[in-house]
Amino acid sequence: MKKWFAVIGDPIAQSKSPEMHMAWYEEANVDATYIPVHVKPENLEEAVASLKLLGASGWNVTIPHKQTIIPFLDELDELADKMGAVNTVVRTSEGKLKGYNTDGPGFVRSLEDVIGETQRDEPILLIGAGGAARGIAFALQMAGYCHISIANRTVEKARNIIDELGMGQALSMKEAEQQLESFKIFIQTTPAGMSTGNFDLPFSLEKFPKGAIAADIVYNPLMTPFLHAAQAKDATIVNGLGMFVHQGAIAYQHWLQSYPNTNVMIARLTKQLGGN
Ligand code: NAP
């Protein structure tokens, strides 16, 4: 029987997930479909019950439902539980709904697509301490990265993640700005630089070390002001598109037990976003 998958969110029309998953099904000859479903917060419980009743094999979850869906699921995997957020739901063979979070692991794969696995001892500075930063921090730790510090406008939020990680420092943006030279890998996770955003990079890159690694999880535009500034200091650049594609690929793997072609998808979406 044909399988079907979905992505639920509010808004949802802008999501590139349906196009990405449908292209993967076509490429691998998988008899499945993937649809966007607009779900308002007040309808979430009913929407989950309906997806289950109508036989969806799994679905992705996006803003604003990543936390609020949890009470309607039967179980969570370890990372989703730690993060308190779910972006992928799998219907298990027993008919249970299990929540996963593939955002953080997706980021780690995209980073290692570019820099390999040999830099796990290098000091990392995460900029931002929101939901995405939290997932990335735990996924980096699970992958074996062992020096992670976090700078955030609200230092207390950075402190909370650092305390849970049991490593590194929680810094204000000013403190981070002064200590940039002591880090090798920089991961920008705030919405600064988004095409729809309206605020600047949270700090000056005057002391940005030469030859570092600079990742941004914003992917529209592909080259954010942070990446432009880092490139001017000879940094190796990792844009946010790889994270998006790999979070989808890991969800695909949970549902269909194989890993789709991420390189072709990254090239295709890069072109759509005006990159090369
Ligand atoms: P979030 O939970 O709302 O966190 C936002 C973070 O940005 C917080 O650290 C916040 O600081 C900081 N921030 C917001 N406005 C700021 C300002 N004016 N000045 C300084 N810092 C500011 O958001 P999120 O879910 O983590 O998402 C963050 C970004 O990641 C979004 O742009 C999202 O599109 C992107 N994202 C990309 C992917 C991907 O696949 N590539 C996946 C997930 C998210 P405070 O704590 O002080 O408020």
XYZ file of C-alpha atoms and ligand atoms in Angstrom:
324
model
C 0.000 0.000 0.000
C 1.151 3.540 -0.731
C 2.710 5.176 2.347
C 2.077 8.797 3.176
C 3.943 11.398 5.212
C 3.322 15.042 6.096
C 4.759 18.188 7.623
C 2.600 20.132 10.063
C 3.155 23.780 10.997
C 1.682 27.272 11.095
C 2.490 28.756 8.591
C 3.407 25.871 6.276
C 3.158 27.076 2.664
C 6.842 28.140 2.590
C 8.162 24.696 3.594
C 10.595 23.067 1.186
C 10.173 19.677 2.884
C 7.416 18.351 0.551
C 9.493 19.078 -2.552
C 12.579 17.497 -0.973
C 10.902 14.293 0.229
C 8.893 13.831 -2.996
C 12.097 14.120 -5.038
C 13.741 11.477 -2.833
C 10.758 9.087 -3.231
C 10.910 9.508 -6.980
C 14.661 8.966 -7.091
C 14.501 5.792 -4.964
C 11.269 4.508 -6.534
C 9.486 4.587 -3.188
C 5.692 4.386 -3.457
C 4.913 7.249 -1.068
C 3.657 10.806 -0.905
C 4.386 13.756 1.426
C 1.976 16.636 2.011
C 2.082 19.986 3.840
C -0.717 20.355 6.405
C -1.560 23.727 7.909
C -2.301 23.120 11.598
C -3.179 25.995 13.924
C -2.064 25.636 17.569
C -5.635 25.166 18.832
C -6.124 22.209 16.443
C -2.900 20.321 17.206
C -4.380 17.519 19.326
C -7.114 16.811 16.771
C -4.598 16.985 13.931
C -2.355 14.359 15.580
C -5.364 12.080 16.164
C -6.435 12.558 12.524
C -2.978 11.816 11.105
C -2.950 8.626 13.173
C -6.493 7.628 12.199
C -5.898 8.281 8.508
C -2.783 6.113 8.511
C 0.143 8.518 8.095
C 3.380 6.531 8.512
C 5.107 9.574 10.007
C 5.365 13.327 9.812
C 7.627 16.289 10.390
C 6.748 18.993 12.881
C 7.718 22.616 12.490
C 7.111 25.968 14.194
C 5.115 26.436 16.454
C 4.402 22.786 17.367
C 7.830 21.300 18.170
C 7.314 21.465 21.958
C 3.530 21.368 22.229
C 3.162 18.095 20.303
C 4.978 16.117 23.020
C 1.935 15.377 25.257
C 0.189 13.790 22.259
C 2.984 11.271 21.552
C 3.515 7.856 23.168
C 7.318 7.955 23.497
C 10.411 10.068 22.804
C 13.933 9.128 21.822
C 16.786 10.264 24.090
C 17.745 13.455 22.221
C 14.155 14.653 21.723
C 13.554 14.061 25.428
C 16.678 16.051 26.396
C 15.711 18.866 24.058
C 12.023 18.910 24.917
C 11.313 19.319 21.197
C 10.274 17.003 18.358
C 10.587 17.576 14.614
C 9.905 14.016 13.407
C 7.192 11.548 14.388
C 7.388 7.861 13.514
C 4.471 5.442 13.743
C 6.103 2.289 15.101
C 5.202 -1.256 14.038
C 3.069 -1.469 17.216
C 1.135 1.603 16.118
C 2.751 3.889 18.752
C 3.787 7.488 17.969
C 7.475 8.064 18.715
C 9.051 11.541 18.604
C 12.592 12.279 17.424
C 14.602 15.446 16.921
C 16.771 15.348 13.809
C 17.737 19.065 13.707
C 20.872 18.780 15.871
C 22.139 15.531 14.283
C 21.367 17.091 10.872
C 23.613 20.014 11.736
C 26.474 17.725 12.840
C 26.287 15.797 9.553
C 26.320 19.014 7.538
C 29.311 20.314 9.498
C 31.210 17.052 9.025
C 30.333 16.962 5.295
C 32.621 19.993 5.109
C 35.252 19.557 7.868
C 35.278 15.765 8.384
C 35.387 14.051 11.766
C 38.887 14.996 12.853
C 38.153 18.287 14.613
C 36.080 17.027 17.502
C 38.686 18.239 20.020
C 38.580 21.831 18.767
C 36.928 24.549 20.890
C 33.471 25.522 19.676
C 31.546 28.746 20.237
C 27.792 28.497 19.723
C 26.215 31.910 19.191
C 22.613 31.871 20.431
C 20.863 29.654 22.981
C 17.413 29.073 21.465
C 15.769 25.785 20.496
C 18.080 25.118 17.556
C 21.249 25.862 19.566
C 20.089 23.499 22.292
C 19.649 20.614 19.852
C 22.959 21.339 18.163
C 24.799 21.483 21.494
C 23.542 18.055 22.621
C 24.063 16.508 19.175
C 27.648 17.824 19.073
C 28.270 16.353 22.518
C 26.780 12.996 21.472
C 29.064 13.016 18.405
C 32.098 13.466 20.677
C 32.784 17.224 20.533
C 34.178 18.031 23.946
C 34.775 21.816 24.166
C 31.526 23.726 23.681
C 30.841 27.251 24.958
C 27.732 29.336 24.314
C 27.267 33.091 23.925
C 23.791 34.556 24.113
C 22.059 37.903 24.568
C 20.266 36.368 27.572
C 23.228 34.710 29.323
C 20.998 32.750 31.671
C 19.684 30.686 28.739
C 23.246 29.873 27.683
C 24.041 28.970 31.323
C 21.115 26.501 31.445
C 22.373 24.588 28.405
C 25.998 24.676 29.596
C 24.946 23.293 33.006
C 23.119 20.416 31.303
C 26.041 19.743 28.964
C 28.476 19.789 31.894
C 31.192 21.553 29.896
C 32.298 24.961 28.610
C 31.389 28.530 29.484
C 28.234 30.633 29.220
C 29.216 34.048 27.845
C 27.599 37.385 27.180
C 27.971 38.649 23.616
C 30.520 41.217 24.877
C 32.597 38.536 26.632
C 32.493 36.343 23.524
C 33.607 39.249 21.348
C 36.714 39.648 23.558
C 37.544 35.917 23.476
C 36.934 35.066 19.822
C 40.558 34.061 19.321
C 40.264 31.186 21.756
C 37.770 29.308 19.537
C 38.195 27.368 16.292
C 34.630 26.457 15.264
C 31.879 29.108 15.328
C 28.208 28.230 14.931
C 25.782 31.125 14.453
C 22.269 30.022 15.477
C 20.334 33.291 15.930
C 18.032 34.587 13.179
C 20.497 37.460 12.519
C 20.936 37.847 8.780
C 17.745 36.061 7.750
C 16.175 37.560 4.645
C 13.054 38.308 6.717
C 15.021 39.442 9.795
C 15.712 42.895 11.041
C 18.708 42.746 13.332
C 22.451 42.690 12.891
C 25.029 40.159 13.904
C 25.045 40.128 17.716
C 28.726 41.151 17.943
C 31.746 42.468 16.108
C 34.063 40.017 14.334
C 37.106 42.241 14.667
C 38.936 39.581 16.712
C 37.738 36.641 14.577
C 40.742 34.309 14.201
C 42.193 33.594 10.765
C 41.499 30.207 9.178
C 38.649 29.233 11.548
C 35.448 27.327 10.683
C 32.251 29.375 10.484
C 28.804 27.795 10.286
C 25.455 29.567 10.130
C 22.148 27.729 10.418
C 20.213 30.420 8.543
C 20.009 29.327 4.878
C 18.049 32.121 3.253
C 20.218 33.912 2.260
C 22.857 31.205 1.799
C 25.643 33.674 2.601
C 24.658 35.549 5.762
C 26.501 38.670 6.971
C 28.246 36.413 9.537
C 29.519 34.064 6.805
C 30.612 37.000 4.632
C 32.562 38.519 7.518
C 34.145 35.157 8.410
C 35.058 34.465 4.777
C 36.921 37.758 4.705
C 39.085 36.243 7.492
C 39.773 33.082 5.435
C 37.305 30.933 7.346
C 35.963 27.631 6.018
C 32.253 28.270 5.465
C 29.307 25.975 6.287
C 25.903 27.412 5.305
C 22.565 26.369 6.835
C 21.211 24.425 3.876
C 23.100 21.233 4.727
C 21.447 21.157 8.159
C 18.014 21.467 6.591
C 18.668 18.692 4.054
C 20.250 16.318 6.587
C 17.471 16.810 9.188
C 15.083 15.703 6.429
C 17.342 12.827 5.414
C 17.550 11.503 8.988
C 13.722 11.690 9.232
C 13.531 9.778 5.902
C 15.866 7.159 7.365
C 13.664 6.744 10.462
C 10.664 6.164 8.191
C 12.129 4.172 5.303
C 15.359 2.642 6.703
C 17.711 4.090 4.085
C 19.630 7.374 3.700
C 18.641 9.481 0.670
C 21.006 11.361 -1.615
C 21.803 14.578 0.233
C 24.475 15.936 -2.149
C 22.120 16.128 -5.121
C 19.443 17.760 -2.944
C 21.875 20.339 -1.517
C 22.972 21.219 -5.076
C 19.360 21.504 -6.256
C 18.227 23.745 -3.369
C 21.416 25.815 -3.545
C 20.540 26.620 -7.151
C 16.984 27.574 -6.181
C 18.340 29.925 -3.508
C 20.592 31.615 -6.023
C 23.876 29.982 -4.966
C 26.301 27.869 -6.950
P 14.659 30.613 19.034
O 14.452 29.428 19.910
O 13.622 31.669 18.996
O 16.078 31.287 19.486
C 16.502 32.509 18.934
C 17.917 32.836 19.412
O 18.303 34.050 18.763
C 18.042 33.094 20.903
O 19.329 32.757 21.329
C 17.827 34.609 20.989
O 18.442 35.236 22.101
C 18.583 35.054 19.738
N 18.086 36.358 19.268
C 16.867 36.628 18.740
N 16.772 37.939 18.449
C 17.962 38.505 18.792
C 18.503 39.833 18.719
N 17.768 40.854 18.247
N 19.764 40.030 19.143
C 20.509 39.020 19.641
N 20.065 37.726 19.743
C 18.806 37.491 19.319
O 14.900 30.179 17.521
P 15.484 28.797 16.977
O 14.383 27.815 16.819
O 16.669 28.422 17.802
O 15.917 29.206 15.484
C 16.981 30.107 15.275
C 17.268 30.254 13.790
O 17.673 29.003 13.266
C 16.078 30.675 12.933
O 16.548 31.656 12.026
C 15.677 29.431 12.206
O 15.119 29.717 10.932
C 17.020 28.729 12.052
N 16.895 27.261 11.916
C 17.473 26.680 10.830
C 17.373 25.303 10.683
C 17.979 24.623 9.478
O 17.570 23.507 9.154
N 18.969 25.214 8.831
C 16.705 24.519 11.645
C 16.154 25.159 12.774
C 16.258 26.545 12.890
P 17.660 35.369 23.502
O 17.762 34.031 24.152
O 18.405 36.418 24.246
O 16.245 35.759 23.185
